[in-house]
Amino acid sequence: MSDIRVKIDEIAMAVPDNVLTNQDLEKIVNTTDEWIRTRTGMVERRKSDDHTAASDIALKACEKLFKRSSLRTRDIDLIIVATVTPDHAFPSTACILQHKLGIPNCPAFDISAGCTGFIYGITIAKQFIENGSATNALVVGVELLTKITNWTDRNTCVLFGDGAGAALVTPAHKGEISEIIDTYISSDGKYGNLLIQQGGGSRNPTSKETVEKNMHTLYMEGNRVFKIAVKSMGEAAVRILERNGFTGDNIDWLIPHQANLRIIDATAKRIHILPQKVIINIEKYGNTSSASIPLAFAEAVEDGRIRRGDLIVLDAFGAGLTWGSVLLRY
Ligand code: UT7
């Protein structure tokens, strides 16, 4: 066990300006506002323009972050970007962001853990800091899912949106209440094909055929993913509470991944937490994958709901399939 305790120092978010409503989607595919609201809880989402890439939105979130913190970009010695929609396959979006922010030489890398990416990132940053390999980490969840959306597939095109959330993960000073208490991450690769971008990698290199077959867009077997999501998110939340001696009653806030309001409700019920203690913004942003938790977290800090010292559970599920949770005092 390390003597170094680790906390989330600050958190910030950014989204593109352009809003895509359920009514807009009614004009694109055979869907209705009623179906989308009742089956998902979504009302609108953000869509970036043709010139914007993941690092551009991530940069906006980071600029807000550094305005809030006493830390400067020169203090950062670890950059982790969680994304499945990077600027390029390589170099990493973390390296691109490092350059844009003017952060001096340090480890910078992307991680691919789908919608659980931010939780994976926080877990990795905590361990780098605890073992003395880093002091101040920048952890970003950024996703431009509308760039890999199949706009002819009503099963998926109504679900996803763009955004970024960024957190500074730093040592907690002596006597300070803020702390990342515990993290839990897991995965089961046998379900990988249920949520996948099939084209563009070494399995199906980009070709005329992969483009014509729409293999570069997101494919999801929603119904099967839904069932595993309910089970895994519930399990991840219960596990992190139980092994730290807490129940849902002790928690000030549950911040779940915003994939579907019905999954969020089922997770809240599983840990017996009151609905008013669950942070939900799915109606505004849809599913922003690895950005969804930091987006919801940052928004609730900005509007004053979440305060320093609040006990919080982060809980996510995503492509891989992956899932995980974080217990922290903000
Ligand atoms: O982010 C991490 C991973 N993602 C998730 O966790 C998402 C998990 N999955 C889900 O949230 C839900 O499964 C969906 C929202 C994707 C779908 O909801 P569902 O209740 O599971 O619907 P379904 O896929 O079972 O489809 C029910 C019906 C089908 O029609 P039939 O075959 O019963 O006639 C679909 O064709 O709803 C139809 N449908 C639609 N109808 C209108 C599917 N998409 C739409 C749509 N508008 N956009």
Short mmCIF file of C-alpha atoms and ligand atoms in Angstrom, two decimals:
data_model
loop_
_atom_site.label_atom_id
_atom_site.label_comp_id
_atom_site.label_asym_id
_atom_site.label_seq_id
_atom_site.Cartn_x
_atom_site.Cartn_y
_atom_site.Cartn_z
CA MET A 1 0.00 0.00 0.00
CA SER A 2 1.23 3.46 -0.92
CA ASP A 3 1.31 6.39 1.51
CA ILE A 4 0.26 8.68 -1.32
CA ARG A 5 -3.48 9.36 -1.47
CA VAL A 6 -4.85 10.51 -4.83
CA LYS A 7 -7.77 12.84 -5.64
CA ILE A 8 -9.60 14.46 -8.51
CA ASP A 9 -8.41 18.06 -8.22
CA GLU A 10 -10.66 19.63 -10.86
CA ILE A 11 -12.95 18.51 -13.66
CA ALA A 12 -14.29 20.32 -16.74
CA MET A 13 -16.32 19.60 -19.87
CA ALA A 14 -16.87 20.85 -23.40
CA VAL A 15 -19.33 20.01 -26.16
CA PRO A 16 -19.75 21.23 -29.74
CA ASP A 17 -22.35 24.00 -30.25
CA ASN A 18 -24.46 22.25 -32.86
CA VAL A 19 -27.56 20.55 -31.38
CA LEU A 20 -29.20 17.55 -33.07
CA THR A 21 -32.73 16.99 -31.76
CA ASN A 22 -35.01 13.95 -31.93
CA GLN A 23 -37.08 15.94 -34.43
CA ASP A 24 -34.02 16.36 -36.63
CA LEU A 25 -33.53 12.58 -36.54
CA GLU A 26 -37.17 12.01 -37.54
CA LYS A 27 -36.21 13.63 -40.85
CA ILE A 28 -33.21 11.31 -41.37
CA VAL A 29 -34.48 7.83 -40.41
CA ASN A 30 -37.78 6.10 -39.67
CA THR A 31 -38.00 7.04 -35.99
CA THR A 32 -40.06 9.18 -33.65
CA ASP A 33 -39.35 11.56 -30.79
CA GLU A 34 -41.71 9.39 -28.70
CA TRP A 35 -39.70 6.16 -29.37
CA ILE A 36 -36.35 7.78 -28.61
CA ARG A 37 -37.58 9.43 -25.39
CA THR A 38 -39.32 6.38 -23.99
CA ARG A 39 -36.72 3.78 -25.00
CA THR A 40 -33.60 5.83 -24.15
CA GLY A 41 -34.42 9.07 -22.30
CA MET A 42 -32.62 11.09 -24.98
CA VAL A 43 -34.00 14.35 -26.38
CA GLU A 44 -31.03 15.97 -28.05
CA ARG A 45 -27.30 15.47 -28.51
CA ARG A 46 -24.33 17.49 -29.86
CA LYS A 47 -22.75 17.00 -33.28
CA SER A 48 -19.38 18.42 -34.24
CA ASP A 49 -18.73 20.02 -37.61
CA ASP A 50 -16.60 18.56 -40.42
CA HIS A 51 -13.47 20.43 -39.30
CA THR A 52 -13.49 19.33 -35.66
CA ALA A 53 -11.57 16.33 -34.35
CA ALA A 54 -11.37 14.73 -30.91
CA SER A 55 -8.31 16.74 -29.81
CA ASP A 56 -10.13 20.03 -30.61
CA ILE A 57 -13.00 19.32 -28.19
CA ALA A 58 -10.60 17.80 -25.66
CA LEU A 59 -8.51 20.98 -25.84
CA LYS A 60 -11.57 23.12 -24.98
CA ALA A 61 -12.31 20.99 -21.91
CA CYS A 62 -8.65 21.16 -20.85
CA GLU A 63 -8.48 24.95 -21.25
CA LYS A 64 -11.46 25.28 -18.89
CA LEU A 65 -9.82 22.81 -16.53
CA PHE A 66 -6.57 24.76 -16.26
CA LYS A 67 -8.48 28.02 -15.69
CA ARG A 68 -10.06 26.40 -12.61
CA SER A 69 -6.94 24.80 -11.18
CA SER A 70 -3.87 26.26 -9.52
CA LEU A 71 -1.86 23.76 -11.56
CA ARG A 72 -0.29 24.88 -14.84
CA THR A 73 0.23 22.77 -17.94
CA ARG A 74 3.97 22.57 -17.09
CA ASP A 75 3.03 20.69 -13.88
CA ILE A 76 1.52 17.76 -15.82
CA ASP A 77 3.66 14.64 -16.11
CA LEU A 78 1.14 12.07 -17.39
CA ILE A 79 -1.55 12.36 -20.09
CA ILE A 80 -4.17 9.68 -20.64
CA VAL A 81 -6.87 10.07 -23.28
CA ALA A 82 -9.73 7.57 -23.33
CA THR A 83 -11.34 7.47 -26.76
CA VAL A 84 -12.58 5.18 -29.52
CA THR A 85 -12.78 8.13 -31.92
CA PRO A 86 -9.19 9.45 -31.91
CA ASP A 87 -7.98 12.11 -34.37
CA HIS A 88 -6.02 9.31 -36.13
CA ALA A 89 -5.23 5.64 -35.50
CA PHE A 90 -1.77 7.03 -34.68
CA PRO A 91 -0.18 9.15 -33.31
CA SER A 92 -2.25 9.05 -30.15
CA THR A 93 -4.70 11.84 -29.42
CA ALA A 94 -2.90 12.18 -26.06
CA CYS A 95 0.30 13.19 -27.89
CA ILE A 96 -1.62 15.62 -30.11
CA LEU A 97 -3.23 17.15 -27.02
CA GLN A 98 0.13 17.37 -25.26
CA HIS A 99 1.46 19.44 -28.17
CA LYS A 100 -1.63 21.68 -28.31
CA LEU A 101 -1.43 22.36 -24.56
CA GLY A 102 2.34 22.86 -24.59
CA ILE A 103 2.89 20.20 -21.92
CA PRO A 104 6.60 19.31 -21.53
CA ASN A 105 7.92 15.80 -22.25
CA CYS A 106 6.03 13.14 -20.32
CA PRO A 107 4.22 9.84 -20.94
CA ALA A 108 1.12 10.38 -23.08
CA PHE A 109 -1.07 7.60 -24.44
CA ASP A 110 -4.60 6.70 -25.49
CA ILE A 111 -6.63 3.87 -24.05
CA SER A 112 -9.45 2.00 -25.75
CA ALA A 113 -11.99 0.80 -23.21
CA GLY A 114 -15.17 2.04 -24.88
CA CYS A 115 -17.57 3.86 -22.60
CA THR A 116 -15.61 2.66 -19.53
CA GLY A 117 -12.54 4.54 -20.79
CA PHE A 118 -12.67 7.38 -18.26
CA ILE A 119 -12.87 4.90 -15.37
CA TYR A 120 -9.94 2.96 -16.82
CA GLY A 121 -8.03 6.25 -17.18
CA ILE A 122 -8.67 7.31 -13.58
CA THR A 123 -7.59 3.84 -12.40
CA ILE A 124 -4.31 4.00 -14.34
CA ALA A 125 -3.55 7.59 -13.26
CA LYS A 126 -4.18 6.74 -9.60
CA GLN A 127 -1.69 3.89 -9.78
CA PHE A 128 0.99 5.95 -11.55
CA ILE A 129 0.71 8.57 -8.80
CA GLU A 130 0.57 6.06 -5.94
CA ASN A 131 3.70 4.27 -7.12
CA GLY A 132 5.62 7.52 -7.64
CA SER A 133 5.82 7.31 -11.45
CA ALA A 134 3.81 10.52 -11.92
CA THR A 135 2.65 13.46 -9.83
CA ASN A 136 -0.07 15.29 -11.74
CA ALA A 137 -2.08 13.45 -14.37
CA LEU A 138 -4.43 14.79 -17.00
CA VAL A 139 -7.20 12.26 -17.74
CA VAL A 140 -9.51 13.00 -20.66
CA GLY A 141 -12.57 11.18 -21.99
CA VAL A 142 -13.39 12.46 -25.48
CA GLU A 143 -15.63 11.09 -28.16
CA LEU A 144 -16.90 12.26 -31.53
CA LEU A 145 -19.21 9.31 -32.11
CA THR A 146 -21.22 11.18 -34.73
CA LYS A 147 -18.15 10.80 -36.97
CA ILE A 148 -18.55 7.00 -36.97
CA THR A 149 -22.35 6.89 -37.01
CA ASN A 150 -24.27 5.03 -39.70
CA TRP A 151 -26.96 7.62 -40.47
CA THR A 152 -29.11 4.99 -42.21
CA ASP A 153 -29.29 2.69 -39.14
CA ARG A 154 -32.09 3.80 -36.83
CA ASN A 155 -30.97 1.24 -34.23
CA THR A 156 -27.83 3.25 -33.50
CA CYS A 157 -27.88 6.70 -35.13
CA VAL A 158 -30.30 8.15 -32.58
CA LEU A 159 -28.14 7.21 -29.61
CA PHE A 160 -24.78 8.91 -29.82
CA GLY A 161 -23.35 12.39 -29.37
CA ASP A 162 -20.05 14.27 -29.14
CA GLY A 163 -18.26 15.77 -26.14
CA ALA A 164 -15.26 15.78 -23.84
CA GLY A 165 -14.54 15.78 -20.14
CA ALA A 166 -11.15 16.32 -18.53
CA ALA A 167 -9.91 15.77 -14.98
CA LEU A 168 -6.74 16.61 -13.10
CA VAL A 169 -5.71 13.69 -10.91
CA THR A 170 -3.23 14.73 -8.23
CA PRO A 171 -1.93 13.78 -4.78
CA ALA A 172 -4.28 14.63 -1.90
CA HIS A 173 -2.57 16.74 0.74
CA LYS A 174 -2.44 15.72 4.39
CA GLY A 175 -5.77 16.38 6.12
CA GLU A 176 -7.58 16.89 2.82
CA ILE A 177 -10.92 15.07 2.52
CA SER A 178 -10.86 14.66 -1.29
CA GLU A 179 -9.68 11.20 -2.32
CA ILE A 180 -10.16 8.49 -4.93
CA ILE A 181 -10.95 5.74 -2.43
CA ASP A 182 -11.12 2.72 -4.72
CA THR A 183 -11.43 1.71 -8.36
CA TYR A 184 -12.64 -1.46 -10.03
CA ILE A 185 -12.27 -2.38 -13.71
CA SER A 186 -13.08 -5.54 -15.65
CA SER A 187 -13.83 -6.86 -19.13
CA ASP A 188 -15.07 -9.89 -21.05
CA GLY A 189 -13.75 -10.07 -24.60
CA LYS A 190 -16.13 -12.79 -25.69
CA TYR A 191 -18.79 -10.15 -26.24
CA GLY A 192 -16.56 -7.90 -28.36
CA ASN A 193 -18.54 -8.37 -31.55
CA LEU A 194 -21.72 -6.96 -30.01
CA LEU A 195 -20.35 -3.41 -30.12
CA ILE A 196 -17.69 -2.88 -32.74
CA GLN A 197 -16.25 -0.74 -35.53
CA GLN A 198 -15.33 -3.51 -37.94
CA GLY A 199 -13.40 -1.67 -40.64
CA GLY A 200 -10.15 0.26 -40.69
CA GLY A 201 -7.95 -1.90 -38.48
CA SER A 202 -5.65 -4.77 -39.44
CA ARG A 203 -8.55 -7.28 -39.51
CA ASN A 204 -10.41 -5.38 -42.24
CA PRO A 205 -8.06 -2.74 -43.68
CA THR A 206 -9.78 0.18 -45.35
CA SER A 207 -10.88 -0.68 -48.89
CA LYS A 208 -13.63 0.25 -51.31
CA GLU A 209 -15.50 -2.79 -50.02
CA THR A 210 -15.23 -1.87 -46.32
CA VAL A 211 -16.55 1.59 -47.13
CA GLU A 212 -19.42 0.29 -49.28
CA LYS A 213 -20.39 -2.20 -46.56
CA ASN A 214 -20.47 0.58 -43.93
CA MET A 215 -17.83 -1.22 -41.88
CA HIS A 216 -16.28 2.02 -40.61
CA THR A 217 -19.36 2.96 -38.65
CA LEU A 218 -20.43 1.77 -35.22
CA TYR A 219 -22.28 -1.55 -35.11
CA MET A 220 -24.20 -2.58 -32.01
CA GLU A 221 -26.57 -5.38 -31.06
CA GLY A 222 -28.39 -3.03 -28.72
CA ASN A 223 -30.74 -5.46 -27.07
CA ARG A 224 -28.03 -7.96 -26.09
CA VAL A 225 -25.70 -5.17 -24.96
CA PHE A 226 -28.56 -3.72 -22.90
CA LYS A 227 -28.98 -6.90 -20.85
CA ILE A 228 -25.26 -7.27 -20.13
CA ALA A 229 -25.03 -3.55 -19.31
CA VAL A 230 -27.76 -3.76 -16.67
CA LYS A 231 -26.04 -6.74 -15.03
CA SER A 232 -22.47 -5.41 -15.21
CA MET A 233 -23.17 -1.84 -14.14
CA GLY A 234 -25.20 -3.11 -11.19
CA GLU A 235 -22.44 -5.53 -10.24
CA ALA A 236 -19.70 -2.87 -10.56
CA ALA A 237 -21.58 -0.44 -8.29
CA VAL A 238 -22.43 -3.08 -5.68
CA ARG A 239 -18.87 -4.42 -5.64
CA ILE A 240 -17.18 -1.07 -5.03
CA LEU A 241 -19.64 -0.17 -2.28
CA GLU A 242 -19.53 -3.52 -0.50
CA ARG A 243 -15.78 -3.91 -0.44
CA ASN A 244 -15.46 -0.44 1.12
CA GLY A 245 -18.21 -1.01 3.69
CA PHE A 246 -20.76 1.39 2.17
CA THR A 247 -24.36 1.07 0.99
CA GLY A 248 -26.31 3.20 -1.47
CA ASP A 249 -27.61 5.20 1.52
CA ASN A 250 -24.13 6.52 2.31
CA ILE A 251 -23.57 7.85 -1.20
CA ASP A 252 -24.23 11.49 -2.11
CA TRP A 253 -24.18 10.92 -5.88
CA LEU A 254 -24.20 8.12 -8.41
CA ILE A 255 -22.73 9.26 -11.74
CA PRO A 256 -23.54 6.48 -14.22
CA HIS A 257 -22.54 6.20 -17.86
CA GLN A 258 -25.35 7.82 -19.86
CA ALA A 259 -26.26 5.07 -22.36
CA ASN A 260 -29.92 4.57 -21.61
CA LEU A 261 -32.21 5.96 -18.89
CA ARG A 262 -33.58 2.46 -18.30
CA ILE A 263 -30.06 1.12 -17.60
CA ILE A 264 -29.41 4.07 -15.25
CA ASP A 265 -32.69 3.44 -13.37
CA ALA A 266 -31.94 -0.27 -13.02
CA THR A 267 -28.45 0.49 -11.65
CA ALA A 268 -29.84 3.02 -9.14
CA LYS A 269 -32.42 0.49 -7.95
CA ARG A 270 -29.78 -2.22 -7.58
CA ILE A 271 -27.85 -0.12 -5.02
CA HIS A 272 -31.03 1.36 -3.47
CA ILE A 273 -30.02 4.97 -4.07
CA LEU A 274 -32.69 7.68 -4.23
CA PRO A 275 -33.43 8.92 -7.79
CA GLN A 276 -32.60 12.52 -6.81
CA LYS A 277 -29.03 11.41 -6.02
CA VAL A 278 -28.39 10.17 -9.56
CA ILE A 279 -26.72 12.60 -11.98
CA ILE A 280 -28.49 12.40 -15.34
CA ASN A 281 -27.92 14.54 -18.43
CA ILE A 282 -28.69 11.94 -21.12
CA GLU A 283 -31.58 14.10 -22.36
CA LYS A 284 -29.10 16.81 -23.42
CA TYR A 285 -26.11 14.89 -24.74
CA GLY A 286 -27.17 11.30 -25.53
CA ASN A 287 -24.48 8.65 -25.21
CA THR A 288 -21.04 10.27 -25.42
CA SER A 289 -19.18 7.06 -24.51
CA SER A 290 -15.96 7.75 -22.58
CA ALA A 291 -16.92 11.43 -22.24
CA SER A 292 -20.26 10.73 -20.59
CA ILE A 293 -19.15 10.41 -16.96
CA PRO A 294 -16.79 13.41 -16.89
CA LEU A 295 -19.43 15.45 -18.77
CA ALA A 296 -22.08 14.64 -16.16
CA PHE A 297 -19.62 15.07 -13.28
CA ALA A 298 -18.31 18.44 -14.49
CA GLU A 299 -21.77 19.79 -15.22
CA ALA A 300 -22.96 18.90 -11.71
CA VAL A 301 -19.89 20.58 -10.19
CA GLU A 302 -20.46 23.68 -12.34
CA ASP A 303 -24.12 24.03 -11.31
CA GLY A 304 -23.32 23.48 -7.62
CA ARG A 305 -25.00 20.12 -7.07
CA ILE A 306 -21.73 18.32 -6.36
CA ARG A 307 -19.63 19.88 -3.61
CA ARG A 308 -16.20 19.19 -2.13
CA GLY A 309 -16.32 16.20 0.20
CA ASP A 310 -19.33 14.54 -1.47
CA LEU A 311 -19.12 10.76 -1.64
CA ILE A 312 -19.55 9.66 -5.25
CA VAL A 313 -19.75 6.43 -7.26
CA LEU A 314 -18.83 6.51 -10.98
CA ASP A 315 -20.14 3.49 -12.86
CA ALA A 316 -19.74 2.58 -16.54
CA PHE A 317 -20.07 -0.11 -19.16
CA GLY A 318 -18.97 -0.25 -22.80
CA ALA A 319 -17.28 -1.80 -25.82
CA GLY A 320 -14.89 -4.64 -25.10
CA LEU A 321 -17.08 -5.45 -23.34
CA THR A 322 -15.72 -3.50 -20.36
CA TRP A 323 -17.17 -2.21 -17.12
CA GLY A 324 -15.96 -0.56 -13.95
CA SER A 325 -16.59 1.77 -11.05
CA VAL A 326 -14.84 4.39 -8.93
CA LEU A 327 -15.59 5.38 -5.33
CA LEU A 328 -14.34 8.84 -4.47
CA ARG A 329 -14.73 11.88 -2.28
CA TYR A 330 -14.66 14.93 -4.50
O1 UT7 B 1 -22.67 2.82 -24.32
C1 UT7 B 1 -22.44 1.50 -23.94
C2 UT7 B 1 -23.14 0.49 -24.67
N1 UT7 B 1 -24.44 0.82 -25.16
C3 UT7 B 1 -25.53 0.53 -24.47
O2 UT7 B 1 -25.45 0.19 -23.30
C4 UT7 B 1 -26.83 0.56 -25.19
C5 UT7 B 1 -27.66 -0.62 -24.78
N2 UT7 B 1 -28.87 -0.79 -25.56
C6 UT7 B 1 -29.92 0.04 -25.51
O3 UT7 B 1 -29.89 1.08 -24.91
C7 UT7 B 1 -31.20 -0.42 -26.17
O4 UT7 B 1 -31.11 -1.78 -26.51
C8 UT7 B 1 -31.57 0.40 -27.44
C9 UT7 B 1 -31.99 1.80 -27.05
C10 UT7 B 1 -30.39 0.45 -28.38
C11 UT7 B 1 -32.75 -0.26 -28.15
O5 UT7 B 1 -33.84 -0.40 -27.26
P1 UT7 B 1 -34.60 -1.79 -27.11
O6 UT7 B 1 -35.71 -1.58 -26.21
O7 UT7 B 1 -33.56 -2.81 -26.73
O8 UT7 B 1 -35.15 -2.02 -28.58
P2 UT7 B 1 -34.88 -3.24 -29.58
O9 UT7 B 1 -33.49 -3.15 -30.13
O10 UT7 B 1 -35.30 -4.52 -28.92
O11 UT7 B 1 -35.92 -2.88 -30.71
C12 UT7 B 1 -37.31 -2.87 -30.46
C13 UT7 B 1 -38.01 -2.35 -31.69
C14 UT7 B 1 -37.57 -3.05 -32.98
O12 UT7 B 1 -38.69 -3.18 -33.81
P3 UT7 B 1 -39.42 -4.61 -33.98
O13 UT7 B 1 -38.37 -5.53 -34.51
O14 UT7 B 1 -39.89 -4.97 -32.60
O15 UT7 B 1 -40.50 -4.29 -34.94
C15 UT7 B 1 -36.62 -2.05 -33.60
O16 UT7 B 1 -36.55 -2.16 -35.00
O17 UT7 B 1 -37.74 -0.96 -31.87
C16 UT7 B 1 -37.28 -0.75 -33.20
N3 UT7 B 1 -36.36 0.38 -33.21
C17 UT7 B 1 -36.76 1.64 -33.44
N4 UT7 B 1 -37.96 2.18 -33.68
C18 UT7 B 1 -38.03 3.51 -33.85
C19 UT7 B 1 -35.03 0.37 -33.02
N5 UT7 B 1 -34.54 1.62 -33.10
C20 UT7 B 1 -35.60 2.42 -33.37
C21 UT7 B 1 -35.72 3.80 -33.56
N6 UT7 B 1 -36.96 4.31 -33.78
N7 UT7 B 1 -34.67 4.64 -33.51
#
